PDB file of C-alpha atoms in Angstrom:
ATOM      1  CA  MET A   1      47.483  -5.525  39.401  1.00 90.00           C
ATOM      2  CA  GLU A   2      45.016  -2.824  40.294  1.00 94.00           C
ATOM      3  CA  GLU A   3      45.335   0.927  39.534  1.00 97.00           C
ATOM      4  CA  LEU A   4      45.775   2.929  42.653  1.00 98.00           C
ATOM      5  CA  PRO A   5      43.106   5.811  43.371  1.00 97.00           C
ATOM      6  CA  MET A   6      45.356   8.452  43.360  1.00 97.00           C
ATOM      7  CA  GLU A   7      47.490  11.172  41.368  1.00 97.00           C
ATOM      8  CA  PRO A   8      49.443  10.415  39.494  1.00 97.00           C
ATOM      9  CA  ARG A   9      47.075   8.142  37.477  1.00 97.00           C
ATOM     10  CA  GLY A  10      48.819   4.974  35.938  1.00 97.00           C
ATOM     11  CA  LEU A  11      50.429   3.420  39.196  1.00 97.00           C
ATOM     12  CA  PHE A  12      49.440  -0.183  39.127  1.00 97.00           C
ATOM     13  CA  PHE A  13      50.173  -2.149  42.313  1.00 97.00           C
ATOM     14  CA  GLN A  14      50.618  -5.685  43.503  1.00 97.00           C
ATOM     15  CA  PRO A  15      51.080  -6.556  47.174  1.00 97.00           C
ATOM     16  CA  ASP A  16      52.933  -9.667  48.195  1.00 97.00           C
ATOM     17  CA  PHE A  17      54.213 -10.397  44.582  1.00 97.00           C
ATOM     18  CA  VAL A  18      56.411 -12.684  46.210  1.00 97.00           C
ATOM     19  CA  THR A  19      56.222 -14.653  49.384  1.00 98.00           C
ATOM     20  CA  PRO A  20      58.081 -13.928  52.604  1.00 98.00           C
ATOM     21  CA  ALA A  21      60.097 -17.146  52.320  1.00 98.00           C
ATOM     22  CA  HIS A  22      60.836 -16.077  48.541  1.00 98.00           C
ATOM     23  CA  GLU A  23      61.942 -12.642  49.706  1.00 98.00           C
ATOM     24  CA  ALA A  24      64.252 -14.161  52.285  1.00 98.00           C
ATOM     25  CA  GLU A  25      65.880 -16.241  49.819  1.00 98.00           C
ATOM     26  CA  LEU A  26      66.410 -13.251  47.343  1.00 98.00           C
ATOM     27  CA  VAL A  27      67.873 -11.025  50.077  1.00 98.00           C
ATOM     28  CA  ARG A  28      70.472 -14.098  50.779  1.00 98.00           C
ATOM     29  CA  VAL A  29      71.263 -14.033  47.199  1.00 98.00           C
ATOM     30  CA  PHE A  30      71.786 -10.215  47.041  1.00 98.00           C
ATOM     31  CA  ARG A  31      73.981 -10.334  50.220  1.00 97.00           C
ATOM     32  CA  GLU A  32      76.135 -13.450  49.607  1.00 97.00           C
ATOM     33  CA  GLU A  33      76.349 -14.263  45.961  1.00 97.00           C
ATOM     34  CA  LEU A  34      76.112 -11.100  43.898  1.00 97.00           C
ATOM     35  CA  ASP A  35      79.201  -8.823  43.082  1.00 95.00           C
ATOM     36  CA  TRP A  36      78.214  -5.409  44.129  1.00 96.00           C
ATOM     37  CA  PRO A  37      80.607  -2.403  42.869  1.00 94.00           C
ATOM     38  CA  ALA A  38      82.742  -0.974  45.385  1.00 92.00           C
ATOM     39  CA  ARG A  39      81.381   2.535  46.621  1.00 92.00           C
ATOM     40  CA  PRO A  40      81.338   4.722  49.631  1.00 93.00           C
ATOM     41  CA  PRO A  41      79.619   3.291  52.639  1.00 92.00           C
ATOM     42  CA  GLY A  42      76.074   4.500  52.782  1.00 93.00           C
ATOM     43  CA  THR A  43      75.441   4.735  49.157  1.00 95.00           C
ATOM     44  CA  ARG A  44      73.203   3.283  46.647  1.00 97.00           C
ATOM     45  CA  LEU A  45      74.457   0.341  44.625  1.00 97.00           C
ATOM     46  CA  SER A  46      73.307  -0.877  41.242  1.00 96.00           C
ATOM     47  CA  LEU A  47      73.833  -4.208  39.283  1.00 96.00           C
ATOM     48  CA  HIS A  48      72.501  -4.431  35.506  1.00 95.00           C
ATOM     49  CA  TYR A  49      71.222  -7.487  33.468  1.00 96.00           C
ATOM     50  CA  GLY A  50      70.028  -7.338  30.015  1.00 96.00           C
ATOM     51  CA  TYR A  51      71.447  -3.874  28.676  1.00 94.00           C
ATOM     52  CA  THR A  52      72.938  -1.707  30.955  1.00 91.00           C
ATOM     53  CA  PHE A  53      71.157   1.392  32.321  1.00 88.00           C
ATOM     54  CA  ASP A  54      72.882   4.455  31.634  1.00 87.00           C
ATOM     55  CA  TYR A  55      72.958   7.137  34.482  1.00 80.00           C
ATOM     56  CA  LYS A  56      73.754  10.019  32.081  1.00 81.00           C
ATOM     57  CA  THR A  57      71.107   9.898  29.503  1.00 79.00           C
ATOM     58  CA  PHE A  58      68.663   7.495  31.528  1.00 75.00           C
ATOM     59  CA  GLY A  59      68.553   5.369  28.487  1.00 81.00           C
ATOM     60  CA  VAL A  60      70.628   2.346  27.291  1.00 85.00           C
ATOM     61  CA  ASP A  61      74.448   2.432  27.562  1.00 88.00           C
ATOM     62  CA  PRO A  62      75.337   1.149  24.012  1.00 85.00           C
ATOM     63  CA  ALA A  63      79.045   0.485  24.724  1.00 90.00           C
ATOM     64  CA  ILE A  64      78.170  -2.322  27.064  1.00 92.00           C
ATOM     65  CA  PRO A  65      77.069  -5.857  25.577  1.00 94.00           C
ATOM     66  CA  PHE A  66      73.655  -7.459  26.730  1.00 94.00           C
ATOM     67  CA  ARG A  67      74.194  -9.511  29.904  1.00 95.00           C
ATOM     68  CA  GLU A  68      72.121 -12.942  30.131  1.00 96.00           C
ATOM     69  CA  PHE A  69      69.677 -12.952  33.185  1.00 96.00           C
ATOM     70  CA  PRO A  70      70.469 -15.418  35.783  1.00 96.00           C
ATOM     71  CA  GLU A  71      68.069 -18.480  36.579  1.00 96.00           C
ATOM     72  CA  TRP A  72      67.076 -16.967  39.944  1.00 96.00           C
ATOM     73  CA  LEU A  73      65.792 -13.754  38.252  1.00 96.00           C
ATOM     74  CA  ARG A  74      63.688 -15.271  35.584  1.00 94.00           C
ATOM     75  CA  PRO A  75      60.834 -16.415  37.668  1.00 93.00           C
ATOM     76  CA  LEU A  76      60.649 -12.814  38.743  1.00 95.00           C
ATOM     77  CA  ILE A  77      59.855 -11.279  35.548  1.00 93.00           C
ATOM     78  CA  PRO A  78      56.110  -9.849  35.820  1.00 91.00           C
ATOM     79  CA  LYS A  79      53.565 -10.778  33.150  1.00 82.00           C
ATOM     80  CA  THR A  80      53.131  -7.388  31.203  1.00 79.00           C
ATOM     81  CA  VAL A  81      50.740  -5.952  28.586  1.00 65.00           C
ATOM     82  CA  ARG A  82      53.214  -7.192  25.923  1.00 70.00           C
ATOM     83  CA  GLY A  83      52.692 -10.950  27.236  1.00 72.00           C
ATOM     84  CA  GLY A  84      55.433 -12.848  27.906  1.00 74.00           C
ATOM     85  CA  ILE A  85      58.267 -10.755  26.195  1.00 87.00           C
ATOM     86  CA  PRO A  86      61.101 -10.448  28.755  1.00 90.00           C
ATOM     87  CA  PRO A  87      62.654  -6.966  29.490  1.00 93.00           C
ATOM     88  CA  ASP A  88      65.285  -5.460  27.731  1.00 93.00           C
ATOM     89  CA  GLN A  89      67.096  -4.030  30.714  1.00 94.00           C
ATOM     90  CA  VAL A  90      66.932  -5.155  34.420  1.00 96.00           C
ATOM     91  CA  CYS A  91      68.390  -3.072  37.328  1.00 96.00           C
ATOM     92  CA  LEU A  92      69.085  -4.428  40.828  1.00 97.00           C
ATOM     93  CA  GLN A  93      69.799  -1.661  43.337  1.00 97.00           C
ATOM     94  CA  TYR A  94      70.609  -2.051  47.213  1.00 98.00           C
ATOM     95  CA  TYR A  95      69.662   0.977  49.293  1.00 98.00           C
ATOM     96  CA  PRO A  96      71.461   1.180  52.741  1.00 98.00           C
ATOM     97  CA  PRO A  97      69.372   3.199  55.576  1.00 97.00           C
ATOM     98  CA  GLY A  98      69.624   7.089  54.173  1.00 97.00           C
ATOM     99  CA  ALA A  99      70.142   6.358  50.675  1.00 98.00           C
ATOM    100  CA  GLY A 100      67.973   7.588  47.949  1.00 97.00           C
ATOM    101  CA  ILE A 101      67.480   8.207  44.263  1.00 96.00           C
ATOM    102  CA  PRO A 102      67.135  11.972  42.811  1.00 94.00           C
ATOM    103  CA  PRO A 103      63.810  12.515  41.185  1.00 95.00           C
ATOM    104  CA  HIS A 104      63.931  11.543  37.622  1.00 92.00           C
ATOM    105  CA  VAL A 105      61.986  10.380  34.510  1.00 92.00           C
ATOM    106  CA  ASP A 106      63.289   7.152  32.621  1.00 92.00           C
ATOM    107  CA  THR A 107      63.929   8.424  29.067  1.00 92.00           C
ATOM    108  CA  HIS A 108      60.619   8.440  26.866  1.00 94.00           C
ATOM    109  CA  SER A 109      62.173   7.316  23.558  1.00 94.00           C
ATOM    110  CA  ALA A 110      64.169   4.637  25.213  1.00 93.00           C
ATOM    111  CA  TYR A 111      61.857   2.919  27.612  1.00 92.00           C
ATOM    112  CA  ASP A 112      58.029   1.842  27.366  1.00 89.00           C
ATOM    113  CA  GLU A 113      56.899  -0.188  30.411  1.00 83.00           C
ATOM    114  CA  LEU A 114      58.539   0.023  33.919  1.00 93.00           C
ATOM    115  CA  TYR A 115      57.815  -2.297  36.639  1.00 96.00           C
ATOM    116  CA  SER A 116      59.896  -2.287  40.176  1.00 97.00           C
ATOM    117  CA  LEU A 117      59.790  -4.896  42.794  1.00 98.00           C
ATOM    118  CA  SER A 118      60.566  -3.724  46.171  1.00 98.00           C
ATOM    119  CA  LEU A 119      62.433  -5.962  49.026  1.00 98.00           C
ATOM    120  CA  GLY A 120      63.470  -5.484  52.514  1.00 98.00           C
ATOM    121  CA  SER A 121      62.483  -2.403  54.021  1.00 98.00           C
ATOM    122  CA  ALA A 122      59.481  -0.279  53.262  1.00 98.00           C
ATOM    123  CA  VAL A 123      60.046   3.072  51.785  1.00 98.00           C
ATOM    124  CA  MET A 124      58.358   6.247  50.627  1.00 98.00           C
ATOM    125  CA  MET A 125      58.774   7.236  47.214  1.00 98.00           C
ATOM    126  CA  GLN A 126      57.916  10.853  46.052  1.00 98.00           C
ATOM    127  CA  PHE A 127      56.190  12.026  42.807  1.00 98.00           C
ATOM    128  CA  ARG A 128      56.139  15.355  41.413  1.00 97.00           C
ATOM    129  CA  ARG A 129      54.756  17.037  38.360  1.00 95.00           C
ATOM    130  CA  PRO A 130      56.067  20.741  37.635  1.00 87.00           C
ATOM    131  CA  ALA A 131      53.431  23.369  37.346  1.00 86.00           C
ATOM    132  CA  GLU A 132      52.979  25.113  34.038  1.00 81.00           C
ATOM    133  CA  GLU A 133      55.026  28.227  33.604  1.00 75.00           C
ATOM    134  CA  GLY A 134      52.686  31.013  34.023  1.00 65.00           C
ATOM    135  CA  GLU A 135      49.931  29.440  36.111  1.00 63.00           C
ATOM    136  CA  GLY A 136      50.915  30.792  39.416  1.00 69.00           C
ATOM    137  CA  LYS A 137      50.421  27.138  40.646  1.00 81.00           C
ATOM    138  CA  GLU A 138      52.403  24.923  42.901  1.00 88.00           C
ATOM    139  CA  ASP A 139      54.000  21.806  41.496  1.00 92.00           C
ATOM    140  CA  GLU A 140      51.742  18.851  42.306  1.00 95.00           C
ATOM    141  CA  ARG A 141      53.412  16.190  44.567  1.00 96.00           C
ATOM    142  CA  ALA A 142      52.397  12.736  46.052  1.00 97.00           C
ATOM    143  CA  GLU A 143      53.879  10.112  48.103  1.00 97.00           C
ATOM    144  CA  LEU A 144      53.414   6.409  47.920  1.00 98.00           C
ATOM    145  CA  ASP A 145      54.506   3.577  50.408  1.00 98.00           C
ATOM    146  CA  LEU A 146      56.445   0.920  48.691  1.00 98.00           C
ATOM    147  CA  ALA A 147      56.012  -2.056  50.919  1.00 98.00           C
ATOM    148  CA  PRO A 148      58.245  -5.251  50.948  1.00 98.00           C
ATOM    149  CA  ARG A 149      57.423  -7.639  48.401  1.00 98.00           C
ATOM    150  CA  SER A 150      55.381  -5.231  46.377  1.00 98.00           C
ATOM    151  CA  LEU A 151      55.406  -4.865  42.668  1.00 97.00           C
ATOM    152  CA  LEU A 152      54.688  -1.365  41.191  1.00 97.00           C
ATOM    153  CA  GLU A 153      54.124  -0.560  37.389  1.00 96.00           C
ATOM    154  CA  MET A 154      54.055   3.002  36.227  1.00 96.00           C
ATOM    155  CA  ARG A 155      52.346   3.774  32.924  1.00 94.00           C
ATOM    156  CA  GLY A 156      50.885   6.435  31.138  1.00 95.00           C
ATOM    157  CA  ASP A 157      50.746   9.834  33.206  1.00 96.00           C
ATOM    158  CA  ALA A 158      52.737   8.468  35.969  1.00 97.00           C
ATOM    159  CA  ARG A 159      55.362   7.122  33.946  1.00 96.00           C
ATOM    160  CA  LEU A 160      56.014   9.952  31.516  1.00 96.00           C
ATOM    161  CA  HIS A 161      54.588  13.292  33.182  1.00 96.00           C
ATOM    162  CA  TRP A 162      55.688  12.970  36.810  1.00 97.00           C
ATOM    163  CA  THR A 163      59.207  12.574  38.143  1.00 96.00           C
ATOM    164  CA  HIS A 164      59.850   9.735  40.810  1.00 97.00           C
ATOM    165  CA  GLY A 165      62.456   9.477  43.514  1.00 97.00           C
ATOM    166  CA  ILE A 166      63.494   8.644  47.116  1.00 98.00           C
ATOM    167  CA  LYS A 167      64.587  11.139  49.362  1.00 98.00           C
ATOM    168  CA  LYS A 168      67.913  10.766  51.290  1.00 97.00           C
ATOM    169  CA  ARG A 169      66.915  10.083  54.919  1.00 97.00           C
ATOM    170  CA  LYS A 170      66.806   7.681  57.498  1.00 97.00           C
ATOM    171  CA  THR A 171      63.104   7.729  58.482  1.00 98.00           C
ATOM    172  CA  ASP A 172      60.036   8.187  56.701  1.00 98.00           C
ATOM    173  CA  THR A 173      56.885   9.810  58.167  1.00 97.00           C
ATOM    174  CA  LEU A 174      53.747   8.063  57.456  1.00 95.00           C
ATOM    175  CA  PRO A 175      50.034   9.707  56.738  1.00 93.00           C
ATOM    176  CA  ASP A 176      49.255   9.299  60.751  1.00 95.00           C
ATOM    177  CA  GLY A 177      52.234  10.834  61.921  1.00 96.00           C
ATOM    178  CA  THR A 178      54.321   7.708  62.612  1.00 96.00           C
ATOM    179  CA  VAL A 179      58.128   7.848  62.153  1.00 98.00           C
ATOM    180  CA  ARG A 180      59.409   4.777  60.721  1.00 98.00           C
ATOM    181  CA  LEU A 181      63.253   3.957  60.535  1.00 98.00           C
ATOM    182  CA  ARG A 182      64.447   2.763  57.295  1.00 98.00           C
ATOM    183  CA  GLN A 183      66.447  -0.464  57.037  1.00 98.00           C
ATOM    184  CA  ASP A 184      68.278  -2.305  54.228  1.00 98.00           C
ATOM    185  CA  ARG A 185      66.066  -2.298  50.935  1.00 98.00           C
ATOM    186  CA  TRP A 186      66.649  -3.839  47.682  1.00 98.00           C
ATOM    187  CA  SER A 187      64.711  -3.182  44.396  1.00 98.00           C
ATOM    188  CA  ILE A 188      64.652  -4.859  40.890  1.00 98.00           C
ATOM    189  CA  THR A 189      63.555  -2.612  38.274  1.00 97.00           C
ATOM    190  CA  TYR A 190      62.207  -3.899  34.843  1.00 96.00           C
ATOM    191  CA  ARG A 191      62.444  -1.713  31.565  1.00 94.00           C
ATOM    192  CA  TRP A 192      61.142  -2.821  27.991  1.00 93.00           C
ATOM    193  CA  LEU A 193      62.664  -0.609  25.192  1.00 92.00           C
ATOM    194  CA  ARG A 194      60.252   1.172  23.045  1.00 91.00           C
ATOM    195  CA  GLU A 195      59.147  -0.435  19.941  1.00 88.00           C
ATOM    196  CA  ARG A 196      60.450   1.173  16.838  1.00 86.00           C
ATOM    197  CA  ALA A 197      59.735   0.881  13.023  1.00 80.00           C
ATOM    198  CA  ASP A 198      63.118  -0.716  12.038  1.00 84.00           C
ATOM    199  CA  LYS A 199      66.313  -1.112  13.416  1.00 77.00           C
ATOM    200  CA  ASP A 200      67.894   1.943  11.675  1.00 77.00           C
ATOM    201  CA  THR A 201      64.983   4.264  13.052  1.00 85.00           C
ATOM    202  CA  PRO A 202      65.398   5.626  16.322  1.00 84.00           C
ATOM    203  CA  ALA A 203      62.259   5.065  18.585  1.00 92.00           C
ATOM    204  CA  GLU A 204      60.167   8.081  19.529  1.00 94.00           C
ATOM    205  CA  CYS A 205      57.598   8.927  22.056  1.00 95.00           C
ATOM    206  CA  GLU A 206      54.415  10.820  21.027  1.00 95.00           C
ATOM    207  CA  CYS A 207      53.428  12.453  24.166  1.00 95.00           C
ATOM    208  CA  GLY A 208      54.234  15.791  23.259  1.00 95.00           C
ATOM    209  CA  ASP A 209      55.501  17.141  26.962  1.00 94.00           C
ATOM    210  CA  ALA A 210      58.531  19.038  26.129  1.00 93.00           C
ATOM    211  CA  ARG A 211      59.149  19.511  29.835  1.00 91.00           C
ATOM    212  CA  GLN A 212      59.910  15.690  30.377  1.00 93.00           C
ATOM    213  CA  CYS A 213      60.169  14.265  26.966  1.00 94.00           C
ATOM    214  CA  ASP A 214      63.458  14.016  24.993  1.00 93.00           C
ATOM    215  CA  THR A 215      61.519  13.539  21.719  1.00 94.00           C
ATOM    216  CA  ALA A 216      59.430  16.545  21.973  1.00 95.00           C
ATOM    217  CA  GLN A 217      62.343  18.493  23.232  1.00 94.00           C
ATOM    218  CA  ARG A 218      64.341  17.590  20.298  1.00 92.00           C
ATOM    219  CA  ARG A 219      61.487  18.366  17.919  1.00 94.00           C
ATOM    220  CA  VAL A 220      61.410  21.952  19.063  1.00 93.00           C
ATOM    221  CA  GLY A 221      65.256  22.425  19.407  1.00 92.00           C
ATOM    222  CA  ILE A 222      65.347  22.228  23.205  1.00 88.00           C
ATOM    223  CA  GLU A 223      68.791  20.699  24.855  1.00 79.00           C
ATOM    224  CA  ARG A 224      67.906  18.323  27.574  1.00 71.00           C
ATOM    225  CA  GLU A 225      69.187  19.212  30.852  1.00 64.00           C
ATOM    226  CA  TYR A 226      70.939  16.297  32.507  1.00 58.00           C
ATOM    227  CA  ARG A 227      72.158  16.484  35.950  1.00 52.00           C
ATOM    228  CA  TRP A 228      75.733  15.511  34.812  1.00 45.00           C
ATOM    229  CA  LYS A 229      75.773  18.350  32.685  1.00 50.00           C
ATOM    230  CA  GLN A 230      74.588  20.680  35.420  1.00 50.00           C
ATOM    231  CA  GLN A 231      77.368  19.385  37.755  1.00 49.00           C
ATOM    232  CA  GLU A 232      80.116  19.784  35.223  1.00 53.00           C
ATOM    233  CA  GLN A 233      78.752  23.457  34.607  1.00 49.00           C
ATOM    234  CA  GLU A 234      79.191  24.109  38.479  1.00 52.00           C
ATOM    235  CA  LYS A 235      82.430  22.705  38.637  1.00 59.00           C
ATOM    236  CA  LYS A 236      83.962  25.012  35.852  1.00 57.00           C
ATOM    237  CA  PRO A 237      85.747  28.342  37.302  1.00 58.00           C
ATOM    238  CA  GLU A 238      83.820  31.508  36.820  1.00 50.00           C
ATOM    239  CA  ALA A 239      85.237  33.358  34.063  1.00 44.00           C
ATOM    240  CA  ALA A 240      87.533  36.351  34.742  1.00 43.00           C
ATOM    241  CA  PRO A 241      85.688  39.611  34.346  1.00 41.00           C
ATOM    242  CA  GLN A 242      86.886  41.256  31.141  1.00 42.00           C
ATOM    243  CA  GLN A 243      88.879  44.408  31.225  1.00 40.00           C
ATOM    244  CA  VAL A 244      87.197  47.483  29.885  1.00 36.00           C
ATOM    245  CA  THR A 245      89.391  49.974  28.488  1.00 34.00           C
ATOM    246  CA  THR A 246      88.453  53.675  27.711  1.00 33.00           C
ATOM    247  CA  SER A 247      89.862  55.922  25.295  1.00 30.00           C
TER     248      SER A 247
END
């Protein structure tokens, strides 16, 4: 894989990780053999192998047992800097036209390496790094066109300090101004758990980014902000105004 000459740094890309024939067979498996969860039409669907990804913490759900990888998935595991060690968590996702995924950073203390294989329709992925407070600068933003059959690795700056996401829309505008319709898309995301000293010691990240890193936030007493917490807070009725009495 070669690093892309762009910001954020740490994006490694391999086109045609699988052949068109292999992609067609995988799409057939996804359509005909997998038991996707029931959700409203037009929404993103997810299936998990290995440990289950927790969408509340962006880490591992400790309440769900490890689920073995199916045979068709094993040849698709990328060769990583760890050698032949298989991933700890694999997430399959189906994106109907118009679906997306909110901007996020996978939990620093939970996961180390992160790879994603795109199948079906191409899609534009957005990256964003918030500007430092008080600088008066705008957020840094970038887009990357995820072509079908391509494998993307995020490491370093791209993995830890920039959010990544896919906007909910049915078209993408390319750099030359061309408007491209989205079709059905599938992705396979591979995650490796961060190594830890022993089984009783939680893994920690040493990047020190208190805006994005849960380890850094915990060390300085910041409660991590999760979307589900924000949504629950928004659902709570506003407190009735206190009655002021005078004497």
